Amino acid sequence: MVNTVKKLLIGKPLKSTELGEQKLTKTKALAILSSDALSSVAYGPEQVLIVLVTLGATALWYSLPIAVGILILLTALILSYRQIIFAYPHGGGAYMVSRENLGPNFGLVAGGSLLVDYILTVAVSVSAGADAVASAFPFLHEHKVFIAICFVLLITLLNLRGITESATVLSYPVYLFAIALLILIGVGVTNIMTGEVPTYKHTPVGTPVAGISLFLILKAFASGSSALTGVEAISNAIPNFRDPAPKNAAKTLAAMGLILAFLFSGITFLAYYYGIAPSSKETVVSQIASQTFGRNPMYFFIQGTTALILVLAANTGYSAFPLLAVNLAKDKYLPRMFNNRGDRLVYSNGIVTLAVAAIILIIVFQGNTENLIPLYAVGVFIPFTLSQTGMMLKWIREMPTNWLPKFIINTVGALICFVVTLMFFITKLAQVWPVFIFLPITVIIFHQIRKHYLAVGEQLRINEAVEDAPINGNVVVVPVAGLTTVVDASMKYVRSLSPDQVIAVYVGFDRESIVQFEKKWKERYPDVRIVTLYSYYRSIIGPLSKFIDLINHKASVENYSVTVIIPQFIPKKGWHYFLHNQSSLMIREFLLHRKNVVVSTVPFHLKK
Amino acid sequence: MVNTVKKLLIGKPLKSTELGEQKLTKTKALAILSSDALSSVAYGPEQVLIVLVTLGATALWYSLPIAVGILILLTALILSYRQIIFAYPHGGGAYMVSRENLGPNFGLVAGGSLLVDYILTVAVSVSAGADAVASAFPFLHEHKVFIAICFVLLITLLNLRGITESATVLSYPVYLFAIALLILIGVGVTNIMTGEVPTYKHTPVGTPVAGISLFLILKAFASGSSALTGVEAISNAIPNFRDPAPKNAAKTLAAMGLILAFLFSGITFLAYYYGIAPSSKETVVSQIASQTFGRNPMYFFIQGTTALILVLAANTGYSAFPLLAVNLAKDKYLPRMFNNRGDRLVYSNGIVTLAVAAIILIIVFQGNTENLIPLYAVGVFIPFTLSQTGMMLKWIREMPTNWLPKFIINTVGALICFVVTLMFFITKLAQVWPVFIFLPITVIIFHQIRKHYLAVGEQLRINEAVEDAPINGNVVVVPVAGLTTVVDASMKYVRSLSPDQVIAVYVGFDRESIVQFEKKWKERYPDVRIVTLYSYYRSIIGPLSKFIDLINHKASVENYSVTVIIPQFIPKKGWHYFLHNQSSLMIREFLLHRKNVVVSTVPFHLKK
């Protein structure tokens, strides 16, 4: 039944050999891996203007030099990640770079920060999408949380169906959004060139502004840099590309960089030239679109695709999180299960973990996740800084031919990223402080997990030098609750094993029943020793446990093994389990986990 | 850890032999078993007036003859249940009487309806208590559901601590309530006799009333009869009394009847004489109290104890539900677990089930459980009618000496109860219809449960006539995932068993690892046959299951037993389980439930 529903929802299982067919072409990869980065265009330029407008409308021209700075940072990041892709062609991005060049702890900080960040991406973008739906249809407002959760479930399901399938469905909206903004910028710039837009609307570049400071410019710059989140996703997801994977990934990264740069500059320029000030009532993109087209279908097309891409930004998290988790799991910093491919060859445990965590965040914040945005930006810029610094060290250490320009690119990138990270901490400490709590905790957990795996590995390793003495004989203990066909079947089995000693144990709650049972037992199994235990507190496990300790003690002296054989009848239907005290089950689990005995269950399958 | 918390909450476990000390004296039994019945005085008389006042204030005098009718019904019920107590001294009340005299299905209708009713009692009375608290402290209003749940948890905890303990704590409020009302009635009647209350306030008895009808009188009568719910509780709870239990129970029942009759008549009389009309703003008891005492401390004492007893009415459910469940479980109509006594010798499974069900009701109805009251009354009057009818048949069938007066008592009782039940269906169908759904469902579930137990019993019964052939030999299958100390320990154990055949099975996900493993295995265990299976879909259970089928088929031909020995390492800490794919566990459960093989787990306890 469960299997049928599963097949219906995520499709029939795929063979491991079909993995190759599940890889992505560049166009599809671009769509699903760049949705996060591209969606930032919808709010990045606005973030810059929001900071600048605090000094009045005359300060808005500063958005142009700031945009130039952001483009430089973008270029540095793209070039740097291009180098990372070729240097670490199996994915892992910032985590791998930092681990290799700065040491494991920096790797874990980068990895942990990105993992948490992808959860935030999903929660924030899906909540933004639910807000957009609720704005369009106000009666849905009180169901915002429910809508957001539905979005998460939908994207989760799509991703569980496999990479190609989700890429096919999700690539349309991404390209539609890019095309919509390209048209907007194209028409906008044409209008300006044909002189349709009056020049007096904007303050000329260079106008002096009262109160301007480096701090404020840096703050605006940091806010605008949030548009660069998502740039790292491709470097984590290289294994999802068709061969030659690194080359294809690098090309996709370049394409994403170009589109992002063009859209970001275009929107920033139009906003400046139109003299648009940020408003709490209308987004900057919406203002540009309505000034360019009026409220015609083209305007609604732009607004619709923008809302859509905000939701789909979540999908980048779905592509990058499971692969990053795989890299951490391979290094034993995360549970091994993240390494398993599900029915559709995707890392389904990663996908489901991401979904559950995002849903918890959405419920805890009741869908009001805007305050998480700065946290989310910091969570990206910490690994940005670490990976660029890591690359710097790599070039210095390895000094391949032509290393200097590469070194310079990474140094510039590292410096800018570091400044941006600092700015976030200085200007948004109130929202960003949780980083100082969850990052150390995450790193500690990573280490605890690895410590456990190493300890287990050591204990599981066979030491050829130590020669164990063989077992001298077997003692079998059979807890019985009555004389039934189930016990009969178990005793038949015990006899076939012909162990050295068999002891049946009966735990009774009153003296009378014990005497009676002993008599009946001796009639049926005169050759099998029966031990009866009286339970003062109506517990079966208590007296049984003490008895096993006794047997175990004797057995260990003579190097005998102790096997507890538990007769258990297996009901035919699931609900029948409610009708039986699960004594066999509880005894089994207790003995397995607490005592050094082999636990054998002899099942007796009920026929009706 | 869990054990420590449990001990802290419910106290240290009691020995089975201490059961005698846990029995109740008459005074304590009266307190905990009559709280439901006595609390009805707080709203029963008011229910009558609410129906009558629809014809105007002149109709209120009808409350007197109606009260006489209710007293007659009460007398019939008390006498009848007294007879039931002696006839069925092991408890079970209406369920036992109906089952014995009318047949199992009527018994199940009576039992099922009472079980559901006790759940309703708890939900309704506790919600009423939460309402009272919220009225006193309005800022708690939005936490009503939470408060109600806290009440349930508190009463549950008290009951889990044992009967004597809960009786000691809960008897004070019950007696305080009775005393408070006795004082109220005493002072009220004295005031009337000394002429302090003007006579013009009430319409004289016999005043003709326009529009009065038998239907309306019966409706008022039925509403007032809801004050009699809870009268049956003692007959279910006889086993909780000290010896001689039936005699003590009968005396307690008589005492409860007298108190109930006195309080009910007193309140009805004062309400009539004071000319009190029911109001949505103030309860009738509150009106009487404030007219008698003014708003002095005595008034608040009466109001406080009334609120308290409304909550404690729930406790009657806690005393009667588990014992009724025991009776049904003994007859195999309910899961056997209801028969187990917990640490403190109470039937804790019944108590917890009742609590969970009541909490679910409270949450579903968000604490607005008033609409459940008629349902609750019907749920009592159906078993009342059935038990009285059952007793009628018993007398006719057995005809003991002096049977006629007993027969007449039960006949009168049966007729009145039947009329009251009918009135509920006619006048409150909108609230009472769920009975027609849940009662048949409950009865069907009871039968399904019994059918299963009978089928299991039959299959477990040893048939001496059938002589089973002994097992000819053993095949041992060991699924292995690698070469580790865990596998080593298991192989050592397997060798000590010296079975007829040992097969190690390895499930691999790619051809290369399979070849490698095979080679390594043959080096270490050249004498043990290894079978390798290639899994197309990355499932271990799939290929293993097919292989076991094959082995099973061969083994059954030669009457060999098949034992699957599963090496499993047991982590030291609970959270470590998250770090390991639970393959051993899943294989074990799958094989036990689906295949006819013995499943042995060889534990390897990790030391760190």
PDB file of N, CA, C and O in Angstrom, chain A residues 459-494:
ATOM      1  N   GLN A 459      36.423  -0.095  16.335  1.00  0.00           N
ATOM      2  CA  GLN A 459      35.930  -1.290  17.013  1.00  0.00           C
ATOM      3  C   GLN A 459      35.507  -2.378  16.036  1.00  0.00           C
ATOM      4  O   GLN A 459      35.474  -3.554  16.392  1.00  0.00           O
ATOM      5  N   LEU A 460      35.151  -1.970  14.809  1.00  0.00           N
ATOM      6  CA  LEU A 460      34.700  -2.961  13.840  1.00  0.00           C
ATOM      7  C   LEU A 460      35.875  -3.576  13.076  1.00  0.00           C
ATOM      8  O   LEU A 460      35.721  -4.603  12.431  1.00  0.00           O
ATOM      9  N   ARG A 461      37.044  -2.908  13.120  1.00  0.00           N
ATOM     10  CA  ARG A 461      38.186  -3.394  12.358  1.00  0.00           C
ATOM     11  C   ARG A 461      38.686  -4.703  12.963  1.00  0.00           C
ATOM     12  O   ARG A 461      38.896  -4.802  14.167  1.00  0.00           O
ATOM     13  N   ILE A 462      38.884  -5.696  12.107  1.00  0.00           N
ATOM     14  CA  ILE A 462      39.356  -6.995  12.598  1.00  0.00           C
ATOM     15  C   ILE A 462      40.850  -6.910  12.873  1.00  0.00           C
ATOM     16  O   ILE A 462      41.625  -6.461  12.024  1.00  0.00           O
ATOM     17  N   ASN A 463      41.223  -7.295  14.084  1.00  0.00           N
ATOM     18  CA  ASN A 463      42.633  -7.310  14.450  1.00  0.00           C
ATOM     19  C   ASN A 463      43.146  -8.744  14.294  1.00  0.00           C
ATOM     20  O   ASN A 463      42.880  -9.619  15.109  1.00  0.00           O
ATOM     21  N   GLU A 464      43.868  -8.957  13.190  1.00  0.00           N
ATOM     22  CA  GLU A 464      44.319 -10.320  12.857  1.00  0.00           C
ATOM     23  C   GLU A 464      45.207 -10.887  13.969  1.00  0.00           C
ATOM     24  O   GLU A 464      45.279 -12.090  14.170  1.00  0.00           O
ATOM     25  N   ALA A 465      45.883  -9.999  14.693  1.00  0.00           N
ATOM     26  CA  ALA A 465      46.845 -10.447  15.700  1.00  0.00           C
ATOM     27  C   ALA A 465      46.158 -11.167  16.863  1.00  0.00           C
ATOM     28  O   ALA A 465      46.662 -12.131  17.417  1.00  0.00           O
ATOM     29  N   VAL A 466      44.935 -10.653  17.224  1.00  0.00           N
ATOM     30  CA  VAL A 466      44.247 -11.241  18.365  1.00  0.00           C
ATOM     31  C   VAL A 466      43.502 -12.502  17.918  1.00  0.00           C
ATOM     32  O   VAL A 466      42.644 -12.447  17.042  1.00  0.00           O
ATOM     33  N   GLU A 467      43.820 -13.627  18.500  1.00  0.00           N
ATOM     34  CA  GLU A 467      43.135 -14.884  18.137  1.00  0.00           C
ATOM     35  C   GLU A 467      42.116 -15.188  19.227  1.00  0.00           C
ATOM     36  O   GLU A 467      42.464 -15.418  20.381  1.00  0.00           O
ATOM     37  N   ASP A 468      40.842 -15.173  18.851  1.00  0.00           N
ATOM     38  CA  ASP A 468      39.801 -15.425  19.843  1.00  0.00           C
ATOM     39  C   ASP A 468      39.614 -16.911  20.065  1.00  0.00           C
ATOM     40  O   ASP A 468      39.661 -17.697  19.120  1.00  0.00           O
ATOM     41  N   ALA A 469      39.395 -17.284  21.309  1.00  0.00           N
ATOM     42  CA  ALA A 469      39.092 -18.681  21.594  1.00  0.00           C
ATOM     43  C   ALA A 469      37.703 -18.995  21.058  1.00  0.00           C
ATOM     44  O   ALA A 469      36.801 -18.153  21.143  1.00  0.00           O
ATOM     45  N   PRO A 470      37.488 -20.174  20.490  1.00  0.00           N
ATOM     46  CA  PRO A 470      36.145 -20.498  20.015  1.00  0.00           C
ATOM     47  C   PRO A 470      35.203 -20.711  21.191  1.00  0.00           C
ATOM     48  O   PRO A 470      35.642 -20.917  22.327  1.00  0.00           O
ATOM     49  N   ILE A 471      33.897 -20.670  20.906  1.00  0.00           N
ATOM     50  CA  ILE A 471      32.893 -20.859  21.952  1.00  0.00           C
ATOM     51  C   ILE A 471      32.825 -22.342  22.306  1.00  0.00           C
ATOM     52  O   ILE A 471      32.849 -23.198  21.411  1.00  0.00           O
ATOM     53  N   ASN A 472      32.764 -22.645  23.610  1.00  0.00           N
ATOM     54  CA  ASN A 472      32.796 -24.048  24.034  1.00  0.00           C
ATOM     55  C   ASN A 472      31.445 -24.741  23.972  1.00  0.00           C
ATOM     56  O   ASN A 472      31.374 -25.965  23.883  1.00  0.00           O
ATOM     57  N   GLY A 473      30.380 -23.975  24.073  1.00  0.00           N
ATOM     58  CA  GLY A 473      29.069 -24.611  24.062  1.00  0.00           C
ATOM     59  C   GLY A 473      27.966 -23.569  24.124  1.00  0.00           C
ATOM     60  O   GLY A 473      28.239 -22.365  24.197  1.00  0.00           O
ATOM     61  N   ASN A 474      26.716 -24.017  24.069  1.00  0.00           N
ATOM     62  CA  ASN A 474      25.594 -23.081  24.036  1.00  0.00           C
ATOM     63  C   ASN A 474      24.586 -23.369  25.132  1.00  0.00           C
ATOM     64  O   ASN A 474      24.234 -24.519  25.368  1.00  0.00           O
ATOM     65  N   VAL A 475      24.155 -22.270  25.758  1.00  0.00           N
ATOM     66  CA  VAL A 475      23.033 -22.368  26.686  1.00  0.00           C
ATOM     67  C   VAL A 475      21.861 -21.672  26.024  1.00  0.00           C
ATOM     68  O   VAL A 475      22.027 -20.568  25.499  1.00  0.00           O
ATOM     69  N   VAL A 476      20.702 -22.318  26.021  1.00  0.00           N
ATOM     70  CA  VAL A 476      19.521 -21.683  25.430  1.00  0.00           C
ATOM     71  C   VAL A 476      18.507 -21.425  26.528  1.00  0.00           C
ATOM     72  O   VAL A 476      18.197 -22.314  27.323  1.00  0.00           O
ATOM     73  N   VAL A 477      18.031 -20.172  26.577  1.00  0.00           N
ATOM     74  CA  VAL A 477      17.000 -19.805  27.545  1.00  0.00           C
ATOM     75  C   VAL A 477      15.730 -19.498  26.769  1.00  0.00           C
ATOM     76  O   VAL A 477      15.766 -18.733  25.809  1.00  0.00           O
ATOM     77  N   VAL A 478      14.605 -20.106  27.146  1.00  0.00           N
ATOM     78  CA  VAL A 478      13.340 -19.845  26.442  1.00  0.00           C
ATOM     79  C   VAL A 478      12.327 -19.264  27.416  1.00  0.00           C
ATOM     80  O   VAL A 478      11.792 -19.981  28.260  1.00  0.00           O
ATOM     81  N   PRO A 479      12.054 -17.965  27.347  1.00  0.00           N
ATOM     82  CA  PRO A 479      10.985 -17.416  28.192  1.00  0.00           C
ATOM     83  C   PRO A 479       9.641 -17.877  27.631  1.00  0.00           C
ATOM     84  O   PRO A 479       9.392 -17.738  26.432  1.00  0.00           O
ATOM     85  N   VAL A 480       8.821 -18.462  28.479  1.00  0.00           N
ATOM     86  CA  VAL A 480       7.506 -18.922  28.013  1.00  0.00           C
ATOM     87  C   VAL A 480       6.413 -18.304  28.862  1.00  0.00           C
ATOM     88  O   VAL A 480       6.608 -18.034  30.040  1.00  0.00           O
ATOM     89  N   ALA A 481       5.241 -18.065  28.234  1.00  0.00           N
ATOM     90  CA  ALA A 481       4.147 -17.428  28.962  1.00  0.00           C
ATOM     91  C   ALA A 481       2.976 -18.380  29.119  1.00  0.00           C
ATOM     92  O   ALA A 481       1.997 -18.064  29.773  1.00  0.00           O
ATOM     93  N   GLY A 482       3.067 -19.549  28.508  1.00  0.00           N
ATOM     94  CA  GLY A 482       1.970 -20.505  28.593  1.00  0.00           C
ATOM     95  C   GLY A 482       2.320 -21.701  27.740  1.00  0.00           C
ATOM     96  O   GLY A 482       3.406 -21.757  27.161  1.00  0.00           O
ATOM     97  N   LEU A 483       1.406 -22.658  27.694  1.00  0.00           N
ATOM     98  CA  LEU A 483       1.666 -23.824  26.842  1.00  0.00           C
ATOM     99  C   LEU A 483       0.811 -23.682  25.595  1.00  0.00           C
ATOM    100  O   LEU A 483      -0.399 -23.895  25.633  1.00  0.00           O
ATOM    101  N   THR A 484       1.454 -23.253  24.504  1.00  0.00           N
ATOM    102  CA  THR A 484       0.701 -22.990  23.283  1.00  0.00           C
ATOM    103  C   THR A 484       1.450 -23.586  22.107  1.00  0.00           C
ATOM    104  O   THR A 484       2.594 -24.024  22.244  1.00  0.00           O
ATOM    105  N   THR A 485       0.804 -23.544  20.957  1.00  0.00           N
ATOM    106  CA  THR A 485       1.447 -24.030  19.733  1.00  0.00           C
ATOM    107  C   THR A 485       2.713 -23.231  19.437  1.00  0.00           C
ATOM    108  O   THR A 485       3.667 -23.755  18.867  1.00  0.00           O
ATOM    109  N   VAL A 486       2.705 -21.941  19.825  1.00  0.00           N
ATOM    110  CA  VAL A 486       3.870 -21.100  19.586  1.00  0.00           C
ATOM    111  C   VAL A 486       5.064 -21.632  20.379  1.00  0.00           C
ATOM    112  O   VAL A 486       6.172 -21.768  19.853  1.00  0.00           O
ATOM    113  N   VAL A 487       4.817 -21.962  21.660  1.00  0.00           N
ATOM    114  CA  VAL A 487       5.882 -22.506  22.494  1.00  0.00           C
ATOM    115  C   VAL A 487       6.316 -23.866  21.947  1.00  0.00           C
ATOM    116  O   VAL A 487       7.510 -24.178  21.879  1.00  0.00           O
ATOM    117  N   ASP A 488       5.342 -24.650  21.518  1.00  0.00           N
ATOM    118  CA  ASP A 488       5.635 -25.952  20.933  1.00  0.00           C
ATOM    119  C   ASP A 488       6.588 -25.824  19.746  1.00  0.00           C
ATOM    120  O   ASP A 488       7.580 -26.550  19.637  1.00  0.00           O
ATOM    121  N   ALA A 489       6.264 -24.892  18.854  1.00  0.00           N
ATOM    122  CA  ALA A 489       7.101 -24.696  17.668  1.00  0.00           C
ATOM    123  C   ALA A 489       8.511 -24.297  18.090  1.00  0.00           C
ATOM    124  O   ALA A 489       9.512 -24.774  17.538  1.00  0.00           O
ATOM    125  N   SER A 490       8.611 -23.404  19.098  1.00  0.00           N
ATOM    126  CA  SER A 490       9.920 -22.960  19.551  1.00  0.00           C
ATOM    127  C   SER A 490      10.707 -24.128  20.144  1.00  0.00           C
ATOM    128  O   SER A 490      11.901 -24.270  19.904  1.00  0.00           O
ATOM    129  N   MET A 491      10.046 -24.971  20.919  1.00  0.00           N
ATOM    130  CA  MET A 491      10.756 -26.077  21.561  1.00  0.00           C
ATOM    131  C   MET A 491      11.250 -27.078  20.513  1.00  0.00           C
ATOM    132  O   MET A 491      12.335 -27.639  20.640  1.00  0.00           O
ATOM    133  N   LYS A 492      10.442 -27.266  19.469  1.00  0.00           N
ATOM    134  CA  LYS A 492      10.848 -28.143  18.370  1.00  0.00           C
ATOM    135  C   LYS A 492      12.131 -27.589  17.746  1.00  0.00           C
ATOM    136  O   LYS A 492      13.083 -28.333  17.476  1.00  0.00           O
ATOM    137  N   TYR A 493      12.139 -26.279  17.543  1.00  0.00           N
ATOM    138  CA  TYR A 493      13.317 -25.628  16.956  1.00  0.00           C
ATOM    139  C   TYR A 493      14.521 -25.781  17.884  1.00  0.00           C
ATOM    140  O   TYR A 493      15.624 -26.128  17.441  1.00  0.00           O
ATOM    141  N   VAL A 494      14.306 -25.546  19.181  1.00  0.00           N
ATOM    142  CA  VAL A 494      15.401 -25.640  20.154  1.00  0.00           C
ATOM    143  C   VAL A 494      15.990 -27.042  20.113  1.00  0.00           C
ATOM    144  O   VAL A 494      17.201 -27.230  20.102  1.00  0.00           O
TER     145      VAL A 494
END
